[in-house]
GROMACS .gro file of C-alpha atoms in nm:
model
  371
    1UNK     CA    1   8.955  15.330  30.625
    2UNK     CA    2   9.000  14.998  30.812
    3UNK     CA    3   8.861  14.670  30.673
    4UNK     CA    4   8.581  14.624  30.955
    5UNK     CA    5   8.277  14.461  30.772
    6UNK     CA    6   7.917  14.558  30.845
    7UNK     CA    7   7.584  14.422  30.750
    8UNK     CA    8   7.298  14.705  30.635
    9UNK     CA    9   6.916  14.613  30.561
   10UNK     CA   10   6.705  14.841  30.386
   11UNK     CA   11   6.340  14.913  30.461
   12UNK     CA   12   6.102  15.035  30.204
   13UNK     CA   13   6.180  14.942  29.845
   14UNK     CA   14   6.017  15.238  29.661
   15UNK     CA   15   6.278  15.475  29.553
   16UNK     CA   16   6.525  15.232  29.908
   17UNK     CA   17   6.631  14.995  29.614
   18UNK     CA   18   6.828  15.222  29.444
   19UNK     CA   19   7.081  15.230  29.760
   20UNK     CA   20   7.073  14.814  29.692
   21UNK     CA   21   7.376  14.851  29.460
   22UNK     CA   22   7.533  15.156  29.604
   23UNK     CA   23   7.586  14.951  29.939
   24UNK     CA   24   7.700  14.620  29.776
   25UNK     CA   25   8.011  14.834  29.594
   26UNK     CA   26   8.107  15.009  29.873
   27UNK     CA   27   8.431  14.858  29.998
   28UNK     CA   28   8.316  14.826  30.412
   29UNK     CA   29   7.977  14.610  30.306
   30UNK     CA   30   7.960  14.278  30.400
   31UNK     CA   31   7.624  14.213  30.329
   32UNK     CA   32   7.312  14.424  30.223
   33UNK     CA   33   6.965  14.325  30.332
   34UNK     CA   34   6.588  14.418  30.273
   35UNK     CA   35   6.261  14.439  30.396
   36UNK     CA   36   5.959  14.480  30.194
   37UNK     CA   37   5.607  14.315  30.248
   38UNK     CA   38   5.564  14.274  29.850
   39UNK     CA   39   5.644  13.934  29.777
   40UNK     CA   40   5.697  14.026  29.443
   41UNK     CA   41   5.928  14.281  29.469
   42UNK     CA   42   6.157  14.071  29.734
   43UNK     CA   43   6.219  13.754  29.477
   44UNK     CA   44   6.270  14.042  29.181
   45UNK     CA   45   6.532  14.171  29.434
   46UNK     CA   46   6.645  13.923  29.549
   47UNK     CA   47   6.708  13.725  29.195
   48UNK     CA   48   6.836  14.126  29.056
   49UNK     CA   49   7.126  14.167  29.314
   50UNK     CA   50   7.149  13.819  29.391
   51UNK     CA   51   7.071  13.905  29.785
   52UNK     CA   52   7.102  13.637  30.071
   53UNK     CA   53   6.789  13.468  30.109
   54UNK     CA   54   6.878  13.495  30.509
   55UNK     CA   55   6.845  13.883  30.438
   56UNK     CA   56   6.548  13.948  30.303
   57UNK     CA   57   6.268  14.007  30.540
   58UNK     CA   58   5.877  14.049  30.499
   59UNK     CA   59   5.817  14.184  30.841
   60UNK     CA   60   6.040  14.506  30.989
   61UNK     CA   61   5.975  14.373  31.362
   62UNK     CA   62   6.198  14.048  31.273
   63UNK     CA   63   6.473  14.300  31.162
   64UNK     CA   64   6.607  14.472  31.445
   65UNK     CA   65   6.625  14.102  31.676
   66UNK     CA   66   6.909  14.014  31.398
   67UNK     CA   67   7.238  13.997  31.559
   68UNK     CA   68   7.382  13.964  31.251
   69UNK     CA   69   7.267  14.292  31.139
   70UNK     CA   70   7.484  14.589  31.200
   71UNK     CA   71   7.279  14.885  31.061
   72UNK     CA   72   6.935  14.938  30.903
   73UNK     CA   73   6.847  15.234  30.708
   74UNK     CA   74   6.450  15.315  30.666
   75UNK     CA   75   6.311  15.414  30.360
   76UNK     CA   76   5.929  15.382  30.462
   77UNK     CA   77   5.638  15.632  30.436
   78UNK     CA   78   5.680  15.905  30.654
   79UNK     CA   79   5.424  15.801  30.938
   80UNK     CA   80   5.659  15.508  30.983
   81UNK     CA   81   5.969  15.688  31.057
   82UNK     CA   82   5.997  15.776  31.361
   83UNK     CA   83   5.879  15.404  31.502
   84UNK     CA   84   6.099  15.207  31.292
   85UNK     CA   85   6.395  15.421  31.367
   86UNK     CA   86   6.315  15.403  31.739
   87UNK     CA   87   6.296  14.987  31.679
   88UNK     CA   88   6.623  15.031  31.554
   89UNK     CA   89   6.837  15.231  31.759
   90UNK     CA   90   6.669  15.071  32.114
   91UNK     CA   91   6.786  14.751  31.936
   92UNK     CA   92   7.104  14.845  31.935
   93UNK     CA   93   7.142  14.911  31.547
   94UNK     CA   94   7.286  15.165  31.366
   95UNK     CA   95   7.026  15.383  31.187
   96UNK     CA   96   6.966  15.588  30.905
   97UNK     CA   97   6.627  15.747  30.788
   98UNK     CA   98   6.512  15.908  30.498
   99UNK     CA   99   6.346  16.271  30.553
  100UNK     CA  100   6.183  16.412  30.797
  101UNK     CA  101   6.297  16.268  31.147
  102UNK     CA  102   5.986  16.233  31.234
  103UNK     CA  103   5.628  16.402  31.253
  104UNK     CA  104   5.580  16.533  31.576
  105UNK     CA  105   5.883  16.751  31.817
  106UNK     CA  106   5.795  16.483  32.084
  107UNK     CA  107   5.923  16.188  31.845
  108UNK     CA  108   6.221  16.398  31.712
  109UNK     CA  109   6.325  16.455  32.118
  110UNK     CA  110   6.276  16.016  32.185
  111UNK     CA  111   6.494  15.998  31.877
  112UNK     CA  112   6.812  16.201  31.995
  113UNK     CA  113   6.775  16.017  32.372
  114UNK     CA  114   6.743  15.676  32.209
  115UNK     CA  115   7.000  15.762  32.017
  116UNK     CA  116   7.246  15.905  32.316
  117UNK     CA  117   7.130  15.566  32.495
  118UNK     CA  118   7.213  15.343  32.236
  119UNK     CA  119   7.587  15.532  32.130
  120UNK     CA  120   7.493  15.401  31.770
  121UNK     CA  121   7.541  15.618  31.454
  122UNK     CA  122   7.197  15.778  31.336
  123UNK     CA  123   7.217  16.017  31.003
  124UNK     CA  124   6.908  16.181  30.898
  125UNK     CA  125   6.949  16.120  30.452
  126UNK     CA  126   6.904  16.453  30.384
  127UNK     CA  127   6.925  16.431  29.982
  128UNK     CA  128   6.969  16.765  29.969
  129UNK     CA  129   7.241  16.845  30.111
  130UNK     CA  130   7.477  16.632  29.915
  131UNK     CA  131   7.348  16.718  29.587
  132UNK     CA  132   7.580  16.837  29.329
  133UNK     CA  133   7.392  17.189  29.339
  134UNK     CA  134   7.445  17.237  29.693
  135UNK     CA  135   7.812  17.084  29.735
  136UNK     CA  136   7.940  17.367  29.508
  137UNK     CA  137   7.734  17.652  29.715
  138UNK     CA  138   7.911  17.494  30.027
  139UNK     CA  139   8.244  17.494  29.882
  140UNK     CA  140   8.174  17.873  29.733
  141UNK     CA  141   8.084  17.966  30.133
  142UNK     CA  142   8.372  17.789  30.329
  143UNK     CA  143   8.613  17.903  30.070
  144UNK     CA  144   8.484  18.277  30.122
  145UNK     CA  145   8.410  18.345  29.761
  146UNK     CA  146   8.048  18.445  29.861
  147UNK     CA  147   8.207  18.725  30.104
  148UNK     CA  148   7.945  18.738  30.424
  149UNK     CA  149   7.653  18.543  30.361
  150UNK     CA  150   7.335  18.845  30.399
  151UNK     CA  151   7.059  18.622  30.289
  152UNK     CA  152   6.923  18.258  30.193
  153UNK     CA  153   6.604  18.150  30.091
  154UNK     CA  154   6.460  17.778  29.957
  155UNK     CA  155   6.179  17.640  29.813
  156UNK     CA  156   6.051  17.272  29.734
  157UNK     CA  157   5.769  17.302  29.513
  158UNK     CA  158   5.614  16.980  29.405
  159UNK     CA  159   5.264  16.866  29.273
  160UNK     CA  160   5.143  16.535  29.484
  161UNK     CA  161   4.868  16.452  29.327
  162UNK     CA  162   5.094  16.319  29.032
  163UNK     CA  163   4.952  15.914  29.021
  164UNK     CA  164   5.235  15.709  29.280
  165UNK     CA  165   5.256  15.886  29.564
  166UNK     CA  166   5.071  15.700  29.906
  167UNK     CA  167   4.758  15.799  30.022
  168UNK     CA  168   4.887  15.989  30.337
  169UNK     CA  169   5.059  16.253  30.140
  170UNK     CA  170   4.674  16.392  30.067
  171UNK     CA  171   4.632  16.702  30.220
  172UNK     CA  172   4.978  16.694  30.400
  173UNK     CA  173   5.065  17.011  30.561
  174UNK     CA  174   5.387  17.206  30.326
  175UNK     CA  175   5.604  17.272  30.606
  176UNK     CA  176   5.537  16.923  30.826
  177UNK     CA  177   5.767  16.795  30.598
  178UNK     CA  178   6.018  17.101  30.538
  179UNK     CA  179   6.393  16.980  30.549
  180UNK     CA  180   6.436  16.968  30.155
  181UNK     CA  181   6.376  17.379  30.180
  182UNK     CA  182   6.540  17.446  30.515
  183UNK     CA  183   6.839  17.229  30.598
  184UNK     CA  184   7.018  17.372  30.285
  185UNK     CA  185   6.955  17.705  30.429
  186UNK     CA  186   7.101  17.580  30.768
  187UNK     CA  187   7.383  17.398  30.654
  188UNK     CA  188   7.533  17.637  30.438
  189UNK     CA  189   7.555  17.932  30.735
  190UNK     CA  190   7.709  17.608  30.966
  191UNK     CA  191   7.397  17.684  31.265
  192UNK     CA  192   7.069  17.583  31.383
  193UNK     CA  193   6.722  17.761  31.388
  194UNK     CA  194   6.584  17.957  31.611
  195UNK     CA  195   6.233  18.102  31.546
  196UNK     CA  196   6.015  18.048  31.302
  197UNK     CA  197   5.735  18.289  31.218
  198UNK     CA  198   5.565  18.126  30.886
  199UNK     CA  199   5.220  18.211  30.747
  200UNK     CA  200   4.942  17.981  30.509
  201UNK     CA  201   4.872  18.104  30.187
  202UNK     CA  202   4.567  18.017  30.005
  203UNK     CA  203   4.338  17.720  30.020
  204UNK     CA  204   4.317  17.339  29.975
  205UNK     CA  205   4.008  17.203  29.797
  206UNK     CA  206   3.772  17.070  30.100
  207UNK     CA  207   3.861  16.724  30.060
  208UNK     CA  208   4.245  16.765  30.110
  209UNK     CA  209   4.190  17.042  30.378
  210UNK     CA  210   3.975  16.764  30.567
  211UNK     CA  211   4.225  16.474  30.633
  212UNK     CA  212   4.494  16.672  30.853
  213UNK     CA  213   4.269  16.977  30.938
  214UNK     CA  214   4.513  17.214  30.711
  215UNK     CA  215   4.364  17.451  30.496
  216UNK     CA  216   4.661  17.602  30.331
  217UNK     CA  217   4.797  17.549  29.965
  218UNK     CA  218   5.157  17.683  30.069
  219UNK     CA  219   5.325  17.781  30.365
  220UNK     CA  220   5.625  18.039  30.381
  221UNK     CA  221   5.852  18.074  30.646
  222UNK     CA  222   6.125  18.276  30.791
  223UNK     CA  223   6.374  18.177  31.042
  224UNK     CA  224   6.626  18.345  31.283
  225UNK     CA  225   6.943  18.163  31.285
  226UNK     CA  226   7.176  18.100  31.556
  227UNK     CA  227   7.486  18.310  31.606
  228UNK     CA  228   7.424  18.501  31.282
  229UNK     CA  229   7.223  18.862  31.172
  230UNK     CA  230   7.152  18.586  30.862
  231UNK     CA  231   6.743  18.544  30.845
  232UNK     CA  232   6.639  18.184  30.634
  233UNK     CA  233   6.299  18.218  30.442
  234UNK     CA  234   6.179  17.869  30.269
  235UNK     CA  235   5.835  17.834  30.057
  236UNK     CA  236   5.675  17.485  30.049
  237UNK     CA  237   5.332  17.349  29.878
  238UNK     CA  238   5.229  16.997  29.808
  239UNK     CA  239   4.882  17.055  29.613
  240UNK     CA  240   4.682  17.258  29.421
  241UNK     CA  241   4.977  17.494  29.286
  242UNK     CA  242   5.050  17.493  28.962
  243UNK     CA  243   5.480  17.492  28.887
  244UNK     CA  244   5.735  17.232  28.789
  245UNK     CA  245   5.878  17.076  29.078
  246UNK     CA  246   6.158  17.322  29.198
  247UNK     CA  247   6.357  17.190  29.545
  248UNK     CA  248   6.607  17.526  29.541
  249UNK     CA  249   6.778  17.741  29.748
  250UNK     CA  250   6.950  18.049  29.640
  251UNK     CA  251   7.221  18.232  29.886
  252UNK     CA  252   7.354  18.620  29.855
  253UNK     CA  253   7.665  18.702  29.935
  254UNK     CA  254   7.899  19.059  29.982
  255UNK     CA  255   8.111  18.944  29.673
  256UNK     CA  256   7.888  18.666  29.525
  257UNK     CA  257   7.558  18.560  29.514
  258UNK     CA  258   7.376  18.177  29.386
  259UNK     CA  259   7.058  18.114  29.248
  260UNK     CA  260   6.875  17.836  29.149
  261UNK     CA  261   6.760  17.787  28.804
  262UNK     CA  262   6.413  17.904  28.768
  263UNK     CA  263   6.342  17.559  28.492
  264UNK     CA  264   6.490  17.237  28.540
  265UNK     CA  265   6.807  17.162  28.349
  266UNK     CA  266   6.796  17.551  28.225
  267UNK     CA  267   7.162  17.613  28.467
  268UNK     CA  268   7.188  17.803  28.788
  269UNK     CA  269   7.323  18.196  28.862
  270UNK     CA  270   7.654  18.304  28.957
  271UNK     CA  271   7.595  18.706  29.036
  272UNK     CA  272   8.002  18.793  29.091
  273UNK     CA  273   7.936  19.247  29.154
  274UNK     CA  274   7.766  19.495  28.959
  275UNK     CA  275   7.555  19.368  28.705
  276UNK     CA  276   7.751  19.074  28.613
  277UNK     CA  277   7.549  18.742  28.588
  278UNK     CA  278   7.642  18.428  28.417
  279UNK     CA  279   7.484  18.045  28.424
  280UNK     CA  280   7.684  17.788  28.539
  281UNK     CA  281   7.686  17.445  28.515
  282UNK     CA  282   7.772  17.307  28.822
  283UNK     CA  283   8.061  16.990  28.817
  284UNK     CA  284   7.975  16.672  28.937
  285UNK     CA  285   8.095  16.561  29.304
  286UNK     CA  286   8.239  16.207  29.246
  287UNK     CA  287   8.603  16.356  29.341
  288UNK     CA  288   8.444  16.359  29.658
  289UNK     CA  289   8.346  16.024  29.666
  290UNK     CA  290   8.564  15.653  29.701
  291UNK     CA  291   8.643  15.487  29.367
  292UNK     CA  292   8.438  15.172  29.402
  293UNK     CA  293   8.091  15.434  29.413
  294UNK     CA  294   8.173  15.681  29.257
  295UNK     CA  295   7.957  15.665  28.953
  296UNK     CA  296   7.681  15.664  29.154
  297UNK     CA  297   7.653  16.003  29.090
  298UNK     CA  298   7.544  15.983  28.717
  299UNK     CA  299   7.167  15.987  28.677
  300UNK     CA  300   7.192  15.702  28.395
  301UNK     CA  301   7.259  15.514  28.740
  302UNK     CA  302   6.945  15.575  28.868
  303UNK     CA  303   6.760  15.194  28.867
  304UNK     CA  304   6.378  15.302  28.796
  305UNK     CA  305   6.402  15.665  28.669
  306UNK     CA  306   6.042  15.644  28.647
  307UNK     CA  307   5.984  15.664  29.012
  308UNK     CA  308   5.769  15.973  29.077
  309UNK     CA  309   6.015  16.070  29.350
  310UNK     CA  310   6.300  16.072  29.067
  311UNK     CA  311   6.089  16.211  28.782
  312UNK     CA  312   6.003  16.498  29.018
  313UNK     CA  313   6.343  16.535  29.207
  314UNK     CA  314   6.588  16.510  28.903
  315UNK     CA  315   6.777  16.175  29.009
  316UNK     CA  316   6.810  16.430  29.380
  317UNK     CA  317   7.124  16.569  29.230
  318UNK     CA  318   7.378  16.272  29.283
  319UNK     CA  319   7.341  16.234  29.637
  320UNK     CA  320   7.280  15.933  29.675
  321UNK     CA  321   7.632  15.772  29.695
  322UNK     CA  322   7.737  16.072  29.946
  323UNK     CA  323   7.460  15.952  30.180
  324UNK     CA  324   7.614  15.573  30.182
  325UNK     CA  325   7.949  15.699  30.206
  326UNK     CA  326   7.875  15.924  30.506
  327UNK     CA  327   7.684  15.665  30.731
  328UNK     CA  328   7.882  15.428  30.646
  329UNK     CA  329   8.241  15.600  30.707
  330UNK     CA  330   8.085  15.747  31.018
  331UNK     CA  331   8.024  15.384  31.168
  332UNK     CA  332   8.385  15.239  31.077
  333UNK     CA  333   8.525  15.555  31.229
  334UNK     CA  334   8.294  15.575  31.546
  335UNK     CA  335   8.199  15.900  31.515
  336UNK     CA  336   7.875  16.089  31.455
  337UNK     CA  337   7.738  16.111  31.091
  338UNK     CA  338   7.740  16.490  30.924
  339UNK     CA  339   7.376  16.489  31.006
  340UNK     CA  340   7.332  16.326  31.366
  341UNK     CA  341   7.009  16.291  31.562
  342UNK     CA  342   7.058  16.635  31.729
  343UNK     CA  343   7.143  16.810  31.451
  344UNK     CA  344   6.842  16.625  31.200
  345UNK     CA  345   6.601  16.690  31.548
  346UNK     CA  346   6.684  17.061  31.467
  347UNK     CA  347   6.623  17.076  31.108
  348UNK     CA  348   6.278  16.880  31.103
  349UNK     CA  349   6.120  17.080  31.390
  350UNK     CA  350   6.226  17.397  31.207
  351UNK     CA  351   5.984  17.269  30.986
  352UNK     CA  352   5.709  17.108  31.226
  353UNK     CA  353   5.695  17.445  31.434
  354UNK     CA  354   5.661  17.669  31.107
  355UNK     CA  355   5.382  17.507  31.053
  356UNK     CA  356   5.226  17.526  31.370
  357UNK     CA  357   5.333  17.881  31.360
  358UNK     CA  358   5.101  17.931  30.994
  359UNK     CA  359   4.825  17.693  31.164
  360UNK     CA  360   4.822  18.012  31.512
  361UNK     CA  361   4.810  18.245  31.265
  362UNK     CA  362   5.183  18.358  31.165
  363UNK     CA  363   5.286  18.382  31.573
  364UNK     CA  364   5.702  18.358  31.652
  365UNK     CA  365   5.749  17.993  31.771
  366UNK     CA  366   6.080  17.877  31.928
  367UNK     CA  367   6.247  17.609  31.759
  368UNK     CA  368   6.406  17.329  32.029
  369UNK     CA  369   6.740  17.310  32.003
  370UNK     CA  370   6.916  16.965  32.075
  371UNK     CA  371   7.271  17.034  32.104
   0.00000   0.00000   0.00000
């Protein structure tokens, strides 16, 4: 990698702070920034990773007129995604964003053409496809151990009414915010969706059902893939469903098959023919990674393991370190990141259109493809 220097800010300091340290070790950093409108939390910051006072920002709109900053990488609530990230790449910036894209098909399309306008990088941090769980299914497909891939299915299972997660979340429709369940399911058969034909199950209390005019408690979906007989189903529910938060996706094979462990930290399923079955634990992915952030991986590196987005997602599986790495390396090398605007357009309006799909009633909906 060549020695070019760029300067990141980071919007959102909930669980954005933990990519503070992450950026600062990685070798192509010159400076990392933030934006937060806590006052508070910007002098802890600032004092904790001893940040340039220049950098640090109370307002997002005074971010993107910064010539000296290079890329910014948005780590907001999701209603803010999709206008930040716009702010960004029209700016000129390179841009990152946490999950989903955006909220709405018509945002996810302005994203890819500001992004084709601007010829920055934009990478959609999908945590879960550079978790530790899901790097070894990868390798297990492109190395052809699973034989033909027949079937995948995913869930993310999680209980938001736990106390620190925003007010918006309330009543949030499953599938509106479906990448953690689906883009594992496209990435590891290398396509896009298709159709989605996905149906509501159950019922929100009246209160939740209210704010976004949702009634159901989960939504299930399947998907036709692209250039593949391989059909993708992926479960999702936000409230009133009792389970420990499971964000899984389990793929059969001809000559192997994967599953995700049914409790967390219990190990995962290798099925290998017959009746054979034995739990695994699968190896951490800092080979993968350069030196300098390479322990980023370890969970003990997590900064505030009691966020409720870490107590619930398990540290999300190392990924962290893989997202920096990615965005990063995909700037110096002018290139587009592993998960570009077209491709992230794809996987979050897999999700949007399954659930307008379960809102009509379980009818086949096309999914827009952005290639």
């Amino acid at each position: 990698m060549s020695q070019k220097q760029i300067t990141v800010v980071i919007v959102g300091m909930g669980f954005g702070k933990e990519f503070i340290p992450i950026y600062q070790s990685h070798p192509n950093i010159k400076a990392v920034g933030i934006c937060t409108r806590s006052k508070e939390t910007r002098d802890e910051l600032t004092a904790k990773f001893n940040l340039d006072p220049n950098l640090v920002f109370e307002h997002f709109e005074d971010v993107p007129k910064r010539d000296d900053v290079d890329a910014i990488h948005v780590v907001t609530p999701v209603p803010e995604h999709a206008k930040m990230t716009l702010a960004s790449l029209n700016a000129g910036k390179h841009t990152a964003c946490t999950i989903p894209m955006a909220m709405t098909v018509e945002d996810c399309t302005a994203i890819v053409e500001a992004k084709r306008r601007a010829n920055k990088v934009y990478m959609m941090m999908e945590t879960a496809l550079y978790t530790r769980e899901f790097l070894y299914g990868l390798k297990l497909a492109e190395t052809g151990e699973l034989g033909r891939i027949q079937f995948v299915r995913g869930s993310h299972i999680q209980d938001m009414s736990m106390e620190g997660w925003g007010e918006y979340w309330k009543g949030y429709p499953p599938m509106l915010n479906g990448t953690h369940a689906i883009s594992p399911l496209l990435k590891i058969n290398n396509t896009i969706a298709e159709t989605v034909v996905c149906h509501g199950s159950g019922r929100l209390s009246e209160d939740l059902a209210s704010r976004y005019g949702s009634p159901f408690a989960v939504e299930t979906a399947t998907f036709t893939l692209k250039n593949t007989d391989v059909v993708a189903e992926a479960t999702r529910s936000l409230f009133d469903v009792v389970r420990q938060y499971r964000e899984s996706y389990d793929v059969y094979g001809t000559k192997m098959s994967f599953e995700w462990e049914q409790l967390q930290d219990e190990s995962h399923i290798i099925f290998d023919g017959g009746e054979n079955a034995k739990r695994i634990d699968v190896p951490d992915t800092d080979e993968l990674l350069i030196e300098p952030i390479k322990h980023f991986t370890k969970r003990e590196k997590i900064d505030d393991p009691n966020h409720v987005s870490f107590l619930q997602g398990a540290g999300h599986g190392g990924s962290h370190p893989h997202l920096v790495q990615e965005f990063v390396a995909a700037i110096i090398e002018g290139r587009d990141s592993a998960v570009d605007a077209a491709l992230a357009a794809n996987y979050t309006c897999a999700g949007i259109c399954a659930h307008e799909s379960a809102m009509k009633g379980g009818i086949r909906v096309n999914v827009p493809s952005f290639e």
